[in-house]
Short mmCIF file of C-alpha atoms in Angstrom, two decimals:
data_model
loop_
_atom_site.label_atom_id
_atom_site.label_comp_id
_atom_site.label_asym_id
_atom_site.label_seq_id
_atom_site.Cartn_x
_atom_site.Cartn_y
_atom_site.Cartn_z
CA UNK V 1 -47.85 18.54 207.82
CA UNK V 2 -48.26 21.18 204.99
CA UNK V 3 -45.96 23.81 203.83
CA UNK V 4 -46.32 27.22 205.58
CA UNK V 5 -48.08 29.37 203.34
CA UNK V 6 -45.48 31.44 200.75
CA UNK V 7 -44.84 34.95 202.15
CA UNK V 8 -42.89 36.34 199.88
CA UNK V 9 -41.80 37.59 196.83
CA UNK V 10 -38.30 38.01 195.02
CA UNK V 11 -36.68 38.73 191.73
CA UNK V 12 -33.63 38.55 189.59
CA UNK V 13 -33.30 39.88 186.19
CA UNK V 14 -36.59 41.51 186.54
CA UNK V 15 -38.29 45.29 186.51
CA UNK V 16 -39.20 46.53 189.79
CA UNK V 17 -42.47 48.37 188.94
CA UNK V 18 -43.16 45.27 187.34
CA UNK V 19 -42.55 43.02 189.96
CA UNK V 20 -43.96 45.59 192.88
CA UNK V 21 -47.42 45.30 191.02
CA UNK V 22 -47.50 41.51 190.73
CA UNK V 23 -46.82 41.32 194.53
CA UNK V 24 -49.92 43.33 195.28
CA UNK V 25 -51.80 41.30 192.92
CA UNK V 26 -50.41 38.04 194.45
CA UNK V 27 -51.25 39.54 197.90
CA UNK V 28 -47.57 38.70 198.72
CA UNK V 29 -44.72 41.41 200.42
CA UNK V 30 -41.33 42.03 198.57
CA UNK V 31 -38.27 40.36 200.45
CA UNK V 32 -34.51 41.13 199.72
CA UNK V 33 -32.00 39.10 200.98
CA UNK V 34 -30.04 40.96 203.89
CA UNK V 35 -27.05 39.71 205.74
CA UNK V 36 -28.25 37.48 208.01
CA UNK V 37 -31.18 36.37 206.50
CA UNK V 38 -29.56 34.96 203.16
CA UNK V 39 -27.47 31.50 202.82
CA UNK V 40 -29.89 29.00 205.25
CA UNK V 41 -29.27 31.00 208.05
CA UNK V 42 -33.38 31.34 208.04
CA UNK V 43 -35.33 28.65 210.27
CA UNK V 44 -36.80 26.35 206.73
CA UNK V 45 -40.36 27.10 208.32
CA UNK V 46 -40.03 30.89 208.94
CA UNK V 47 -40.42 31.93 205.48
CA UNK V 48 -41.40 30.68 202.14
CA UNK V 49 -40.38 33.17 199.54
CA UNK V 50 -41.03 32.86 195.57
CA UNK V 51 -38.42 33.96 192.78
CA UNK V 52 -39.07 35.53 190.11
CA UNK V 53 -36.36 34.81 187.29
CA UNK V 54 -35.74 37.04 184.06
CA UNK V 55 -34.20 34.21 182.24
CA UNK V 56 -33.25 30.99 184.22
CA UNK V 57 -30.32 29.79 182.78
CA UNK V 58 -28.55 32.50 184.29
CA UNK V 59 -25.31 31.72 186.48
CA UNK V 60 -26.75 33.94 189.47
CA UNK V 61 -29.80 31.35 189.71
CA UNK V 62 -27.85 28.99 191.46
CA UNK V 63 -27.57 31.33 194.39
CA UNK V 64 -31.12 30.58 195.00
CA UNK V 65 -30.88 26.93 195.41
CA UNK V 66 -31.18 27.61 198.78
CA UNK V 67 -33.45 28.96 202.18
CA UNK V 68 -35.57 30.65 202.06
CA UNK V 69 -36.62 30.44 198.51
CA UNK V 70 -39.30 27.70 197.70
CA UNK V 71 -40.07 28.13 194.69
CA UNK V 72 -39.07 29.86 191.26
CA UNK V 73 -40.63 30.90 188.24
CA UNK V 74 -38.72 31.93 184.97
CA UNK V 75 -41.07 34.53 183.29
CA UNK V 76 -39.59 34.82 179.97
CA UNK V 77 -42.29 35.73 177.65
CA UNK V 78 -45.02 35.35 180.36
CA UNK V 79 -48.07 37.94 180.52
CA UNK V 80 -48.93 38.84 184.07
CA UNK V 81 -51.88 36.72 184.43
CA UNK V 82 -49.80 33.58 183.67
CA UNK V 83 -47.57 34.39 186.27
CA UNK V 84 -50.35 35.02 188.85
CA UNK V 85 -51.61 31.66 187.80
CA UNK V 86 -48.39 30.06 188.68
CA UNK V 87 -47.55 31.83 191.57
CA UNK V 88 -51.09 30.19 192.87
CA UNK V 89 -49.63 27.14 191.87
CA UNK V 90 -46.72 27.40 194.23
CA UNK V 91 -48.54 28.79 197.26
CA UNK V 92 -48.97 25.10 199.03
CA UNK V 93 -46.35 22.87 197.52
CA UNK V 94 -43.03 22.39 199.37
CA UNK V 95 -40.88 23.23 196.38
CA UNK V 96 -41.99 24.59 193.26
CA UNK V 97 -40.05 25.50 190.14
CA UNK V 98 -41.50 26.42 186.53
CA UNK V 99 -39.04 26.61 183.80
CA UNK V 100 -39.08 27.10 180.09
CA UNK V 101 -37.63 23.64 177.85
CA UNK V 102 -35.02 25.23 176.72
CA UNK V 103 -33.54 26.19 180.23
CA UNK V 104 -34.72 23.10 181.32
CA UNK V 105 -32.21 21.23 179.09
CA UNK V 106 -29.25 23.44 180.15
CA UNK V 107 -29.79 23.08 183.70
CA UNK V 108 -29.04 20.23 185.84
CA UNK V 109 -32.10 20.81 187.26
CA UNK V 110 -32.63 16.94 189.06
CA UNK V 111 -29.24 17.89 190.90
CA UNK V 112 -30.58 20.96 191.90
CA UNK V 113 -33.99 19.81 193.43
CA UNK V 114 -32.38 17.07 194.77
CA UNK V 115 -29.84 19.71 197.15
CA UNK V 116 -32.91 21.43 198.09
CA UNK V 117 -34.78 18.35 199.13
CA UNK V 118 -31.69 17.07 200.82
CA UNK V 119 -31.59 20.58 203.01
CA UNK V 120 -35.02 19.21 204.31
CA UNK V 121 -34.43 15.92 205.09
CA UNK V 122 -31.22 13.33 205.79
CA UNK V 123 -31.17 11.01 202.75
CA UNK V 124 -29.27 7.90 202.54
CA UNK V 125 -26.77 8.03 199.51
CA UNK V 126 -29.47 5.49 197.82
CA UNK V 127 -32.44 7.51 198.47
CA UNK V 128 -30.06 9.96 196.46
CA UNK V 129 -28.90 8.36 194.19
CA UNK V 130 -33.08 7.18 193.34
CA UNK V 131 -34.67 10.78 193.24
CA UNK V 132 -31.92 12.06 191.15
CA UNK V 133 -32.24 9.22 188.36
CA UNK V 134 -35.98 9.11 188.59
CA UNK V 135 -36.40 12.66 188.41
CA UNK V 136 -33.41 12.87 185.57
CA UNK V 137 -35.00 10.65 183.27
CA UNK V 138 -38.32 11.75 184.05
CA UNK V 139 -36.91 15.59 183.00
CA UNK V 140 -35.50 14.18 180.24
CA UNK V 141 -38.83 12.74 178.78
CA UNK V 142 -40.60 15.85 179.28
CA UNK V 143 -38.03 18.06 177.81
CA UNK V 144 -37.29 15.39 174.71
CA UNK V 145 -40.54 13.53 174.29
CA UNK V 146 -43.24 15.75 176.15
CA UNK V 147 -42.29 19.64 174.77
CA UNK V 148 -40.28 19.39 171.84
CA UNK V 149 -41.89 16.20 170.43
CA UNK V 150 -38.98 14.31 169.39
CA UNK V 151 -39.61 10.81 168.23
CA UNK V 152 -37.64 8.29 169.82
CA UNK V 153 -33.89 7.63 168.75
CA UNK V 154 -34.27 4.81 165.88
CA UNK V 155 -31.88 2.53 164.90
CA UNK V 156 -28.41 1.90 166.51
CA UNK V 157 -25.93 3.95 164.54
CA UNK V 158 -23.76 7.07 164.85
CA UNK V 159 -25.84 8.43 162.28
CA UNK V 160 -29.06 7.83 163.62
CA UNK V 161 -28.01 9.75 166.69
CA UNK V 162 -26.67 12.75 164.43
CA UNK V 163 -30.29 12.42 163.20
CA UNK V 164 -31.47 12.91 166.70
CA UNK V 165 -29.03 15.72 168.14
CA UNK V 166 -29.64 17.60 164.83
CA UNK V 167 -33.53 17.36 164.95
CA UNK V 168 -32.83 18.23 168.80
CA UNK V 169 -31.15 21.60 167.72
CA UNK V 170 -33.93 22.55 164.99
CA UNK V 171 -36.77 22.26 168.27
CA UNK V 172 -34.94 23.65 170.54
CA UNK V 173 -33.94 26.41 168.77
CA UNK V 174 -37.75 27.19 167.81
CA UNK V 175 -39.26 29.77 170.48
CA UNK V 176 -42.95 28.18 169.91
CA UNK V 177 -40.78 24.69 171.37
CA UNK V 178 -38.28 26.01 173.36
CA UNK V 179 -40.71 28.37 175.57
CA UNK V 180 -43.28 25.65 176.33
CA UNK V 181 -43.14 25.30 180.59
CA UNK V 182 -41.35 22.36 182.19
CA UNK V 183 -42.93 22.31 186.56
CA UNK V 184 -41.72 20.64 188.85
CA UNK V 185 -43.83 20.27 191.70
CA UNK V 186 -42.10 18.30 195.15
CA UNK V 187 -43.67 17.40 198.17
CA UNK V 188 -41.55 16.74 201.55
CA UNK V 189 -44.18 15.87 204.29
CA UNK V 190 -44.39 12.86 206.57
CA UNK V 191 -42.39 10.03 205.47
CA UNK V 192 -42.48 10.90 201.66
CA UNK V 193 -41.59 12.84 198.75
CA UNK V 194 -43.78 13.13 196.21
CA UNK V 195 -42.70 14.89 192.95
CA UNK V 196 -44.50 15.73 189.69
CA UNK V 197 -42.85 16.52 186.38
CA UNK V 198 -45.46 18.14 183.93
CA UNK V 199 -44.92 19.39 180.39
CA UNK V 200 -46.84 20.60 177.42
CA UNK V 201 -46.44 18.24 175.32
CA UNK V 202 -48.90 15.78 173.18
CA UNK V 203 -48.58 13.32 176.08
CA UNK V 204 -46.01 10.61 176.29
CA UNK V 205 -47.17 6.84 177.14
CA UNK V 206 -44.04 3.97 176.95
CA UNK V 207 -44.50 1.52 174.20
CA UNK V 208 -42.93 -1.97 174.73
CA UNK V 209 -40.20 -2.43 172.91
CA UNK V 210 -39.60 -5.27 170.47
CA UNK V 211 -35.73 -5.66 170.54
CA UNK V 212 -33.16 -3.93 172.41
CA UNK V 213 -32.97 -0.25 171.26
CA UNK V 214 -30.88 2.73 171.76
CA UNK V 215 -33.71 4.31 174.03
CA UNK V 216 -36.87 3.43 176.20
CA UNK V 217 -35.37 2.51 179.09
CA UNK V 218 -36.30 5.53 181.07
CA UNK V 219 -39.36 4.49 182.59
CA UNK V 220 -37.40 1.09 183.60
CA UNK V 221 -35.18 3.05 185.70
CA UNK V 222 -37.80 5.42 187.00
CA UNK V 223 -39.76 2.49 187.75
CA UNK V 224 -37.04 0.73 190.22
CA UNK V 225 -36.27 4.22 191.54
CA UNK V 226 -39.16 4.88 193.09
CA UNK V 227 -41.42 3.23 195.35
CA UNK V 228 -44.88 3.99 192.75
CA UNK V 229 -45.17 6.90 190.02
CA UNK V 230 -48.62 6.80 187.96
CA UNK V 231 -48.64 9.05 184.50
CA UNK V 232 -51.83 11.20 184.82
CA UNK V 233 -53.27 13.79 182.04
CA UNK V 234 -52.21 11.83 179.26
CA UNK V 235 -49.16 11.31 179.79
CA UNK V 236 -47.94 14.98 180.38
CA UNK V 237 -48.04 14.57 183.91
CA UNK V 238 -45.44 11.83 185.46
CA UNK V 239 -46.36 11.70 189.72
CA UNK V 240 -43.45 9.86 191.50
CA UNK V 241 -42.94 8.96 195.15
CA UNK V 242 -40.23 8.36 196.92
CA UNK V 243 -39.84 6.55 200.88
CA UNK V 244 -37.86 9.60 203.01
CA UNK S 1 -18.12 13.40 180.62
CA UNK S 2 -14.80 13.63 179.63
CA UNK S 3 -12.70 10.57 177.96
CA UNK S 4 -8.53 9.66 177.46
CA UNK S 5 -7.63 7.20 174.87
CA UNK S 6 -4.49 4.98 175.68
CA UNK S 7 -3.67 2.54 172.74
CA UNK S 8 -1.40 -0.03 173.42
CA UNK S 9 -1.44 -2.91 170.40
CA UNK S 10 -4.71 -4.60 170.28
CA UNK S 11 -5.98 -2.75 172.91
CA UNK S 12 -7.49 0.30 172.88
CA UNK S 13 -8.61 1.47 176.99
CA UNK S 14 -10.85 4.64 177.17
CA UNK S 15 -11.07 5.84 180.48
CA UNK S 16 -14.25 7.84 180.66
CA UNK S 17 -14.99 10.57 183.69
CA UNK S 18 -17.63 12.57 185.00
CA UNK S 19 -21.34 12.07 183.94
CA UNK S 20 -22.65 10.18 180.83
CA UNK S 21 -25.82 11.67 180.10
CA UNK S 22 -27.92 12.72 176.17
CA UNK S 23 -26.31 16.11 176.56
CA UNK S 24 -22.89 14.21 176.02
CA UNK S 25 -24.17 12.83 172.79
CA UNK S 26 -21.62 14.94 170.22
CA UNK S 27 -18.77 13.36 172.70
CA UNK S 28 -20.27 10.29 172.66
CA UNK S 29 -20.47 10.44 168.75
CA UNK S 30 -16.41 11.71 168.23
CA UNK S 31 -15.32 8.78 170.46
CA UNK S 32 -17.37 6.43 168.98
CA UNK S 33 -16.08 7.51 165.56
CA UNK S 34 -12.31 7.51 167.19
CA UNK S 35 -12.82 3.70 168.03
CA UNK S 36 -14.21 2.90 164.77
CA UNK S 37 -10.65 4.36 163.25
CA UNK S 38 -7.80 3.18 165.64
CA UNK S 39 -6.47 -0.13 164.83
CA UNK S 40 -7.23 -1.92 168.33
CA UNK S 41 -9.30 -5.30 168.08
CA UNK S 42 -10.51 -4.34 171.73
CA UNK S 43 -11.75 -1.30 172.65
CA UNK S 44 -12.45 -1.30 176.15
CA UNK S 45 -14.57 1.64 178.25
CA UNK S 46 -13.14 1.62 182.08
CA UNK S 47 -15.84 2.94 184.07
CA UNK S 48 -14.23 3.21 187.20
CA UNK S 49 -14.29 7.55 186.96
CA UNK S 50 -17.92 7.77 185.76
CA UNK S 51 -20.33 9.02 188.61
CA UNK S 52 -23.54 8.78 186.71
CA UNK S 53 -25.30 6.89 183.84
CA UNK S 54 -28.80 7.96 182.19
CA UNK S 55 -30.67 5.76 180.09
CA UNK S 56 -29.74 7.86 177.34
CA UNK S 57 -25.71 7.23 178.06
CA UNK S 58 -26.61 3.50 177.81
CA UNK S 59 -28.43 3.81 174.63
CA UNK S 60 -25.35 5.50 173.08
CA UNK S 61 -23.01 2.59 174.52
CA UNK S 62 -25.65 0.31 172.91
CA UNK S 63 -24.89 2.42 169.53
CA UNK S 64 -20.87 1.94 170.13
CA UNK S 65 -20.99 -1.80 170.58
CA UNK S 66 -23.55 -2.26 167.03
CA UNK S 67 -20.48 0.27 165.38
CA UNK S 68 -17.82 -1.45 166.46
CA UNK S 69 -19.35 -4.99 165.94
CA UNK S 70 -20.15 -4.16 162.35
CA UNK S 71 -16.16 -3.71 161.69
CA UNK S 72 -15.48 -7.03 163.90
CA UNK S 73 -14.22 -5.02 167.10
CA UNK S 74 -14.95 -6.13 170.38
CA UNK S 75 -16.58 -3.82 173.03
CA UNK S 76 -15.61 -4.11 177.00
CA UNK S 77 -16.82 -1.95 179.93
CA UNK S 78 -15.04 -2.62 182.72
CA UNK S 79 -14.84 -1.44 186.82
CA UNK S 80 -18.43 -0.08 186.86
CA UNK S 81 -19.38 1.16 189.86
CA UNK S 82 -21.78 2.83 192.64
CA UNK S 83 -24.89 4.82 190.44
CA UNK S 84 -23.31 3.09 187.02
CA UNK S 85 -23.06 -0.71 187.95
CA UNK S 86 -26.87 -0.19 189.40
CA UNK S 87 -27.80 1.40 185.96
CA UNK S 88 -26.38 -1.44 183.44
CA UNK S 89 -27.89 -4.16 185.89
CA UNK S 90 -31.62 -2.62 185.54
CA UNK S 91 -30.61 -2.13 182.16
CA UNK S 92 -29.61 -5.53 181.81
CA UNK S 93 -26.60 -4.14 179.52
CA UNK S 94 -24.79 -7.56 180.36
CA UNK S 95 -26.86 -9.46 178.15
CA UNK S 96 -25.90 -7.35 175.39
CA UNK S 97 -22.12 -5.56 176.27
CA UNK S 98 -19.65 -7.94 177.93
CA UNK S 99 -19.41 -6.43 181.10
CA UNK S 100 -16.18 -7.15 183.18
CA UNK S 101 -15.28 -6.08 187.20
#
């Protein structure tokens, strides 16, 4: 069965004029959280609501990992049509979350999807333990590989991976890298989970490797984590699915 | 991830806890660099207090046993379990790091 459709809208960090117009735009209402209506205590299928996030690596976000919210979207340098876009994004999918790279990488974000996903359904500790590498690694290519184009780690020395953490720093430090989106778009209905990781990247495909390097083996373990996942647009789209 | 060093003659044990993952890599890089300089013949990782493995974490153990091997040390893991023990098998990590219970 689908989602309910998102009723809501919420923000954090963000102006209220600002966010007031983009709700009547978005044909949406404004929700607060009250007591008694904050912390799960709503029925998961009595209200969707959307959050709006100033800047998403914020301490206060992780107050939202939780009912009613269904989806979040860090605005950062976003006009107003981008957001509407996005918002449209998130009306039908059972958890949606669009982040910049560099909050991305700061995050534990595959933790945090994976504790909403578990408040939806009873997972076994290895149907866990699977989404959380799968979607890990498949965070990590997007962030690493997909946005801020980093070539693969070369060579299996301390200072080829000084090469690689400092190269890391210079992209992620670089606003035209760092503010590129990172969505995550999860599924829950019937006896799956489907989730999508999409960057903006050049598109990522795995090469076979000759000889045993210090990297590639992320698509090994998303591959034995989940039961199929297909890389669609390129290669900036990784689809995975999951038995739940 | 955090790590404790316990040096005792040949033996160097480094007790690693937490989660190993790229965003550990300047850890990764000082211990590395702190087994290259103590005196131990063995330096050997005891997994038994690490809760999660990434492929990047193995790729920087792959980088610590090519180190060490290059100044004639050997390289152990030992008591993987759970998430970890699951992660070096699909890696196959045993045909490369000698891998003991």
């Amino acid at each position: 069965m689908a989602p309910p459709p998102l009723a809501a809208l919420h923000s954090l960090g963000f102006p209220a004029k600002r966010l007031a117009d983009l709700a009547t735009m978005a044909g949406l209402s404004l929700w607060q959280p009250q007591a008694g209506n904050a912390g799960g205590r709503v029925k998961p299928t009595a209200l969707r609501v959307l959050v709006l996030l100033g800047h998403a690596w914020e301490d206060q976000v992780a107050n939202t990992w939780t009912e009613p919210y269904t989806a979040w979207i860090e605005v950062a340098a976003l006009a107003d049509h981008s957001i509407l876009e996005l918002i449209q994004r998130a009306r039908d999918t059972s958890l949606y979350i669009s982040f910049t790279t560099i909050t991305a990488n700061r995050r534990d974000l595959a933790g945090e999807v994976l504790s909403m996903i578990g408040g939806r359904r009873r997972l076994s500790r290895d149907s866990r333990d699977n989404i959380e590498l799968a979607l890990h690694e498949a965070l990590s290519n997007a962030v690493l590989h997909g946005n801020l184009q980093l070539e693969s780690l070369s060579g299996l020395s301390v200072d080829a991976l000084e090469r690689f953490s400092n190269n890391l720093t210079c992209r992620i430090t670089d606003p035209d890298f760092a503010n590129r989106r990172i969505d995550v778009i999860c599924d829950i209905i019937g006896d799956a989970v489907t989730i999508d990781v999409v960057d903006q990247g050049n598109g990522f495909l795995p090469k076979p490797r000759p000889e045993p390097q210090a990297s590639g083996r992320g698509f090994d373990l998303i591959s034995v984590s989940c039961q199929s996942f297909r890389l669609l647009d390129g290669g900036r789209r990784l689809s995975m699915r999951f038995p739940a | 991830m955090d790590y404790a060093i316990d040096i005792k003659e040949q033996e160097a044990l480094v007790r690693l806890t937490g989660r190993l993952t790229f965003n550990d890599h300047a850890k990764l890089r000082a211990l590395i660099k702190e087994m290259l300089q103590n005196a131990a013949k063995r330096q050997i990782l005891d997994l038994a207090n690490l809760e999660f493995v990434d492929s990047a974490g193995i790729g920087m153990l792959l980088i610590a046993r090519e180190e060490l091997s290059n100044l004639d040390k050997q390289f152990i893991l030992r008591k993987a379990g759970g998430q970890v023990k699951r992660v070096l098998t699909v890696a196959q990590l045993g045909k490369l790091i000698t891998i003991e219970e």
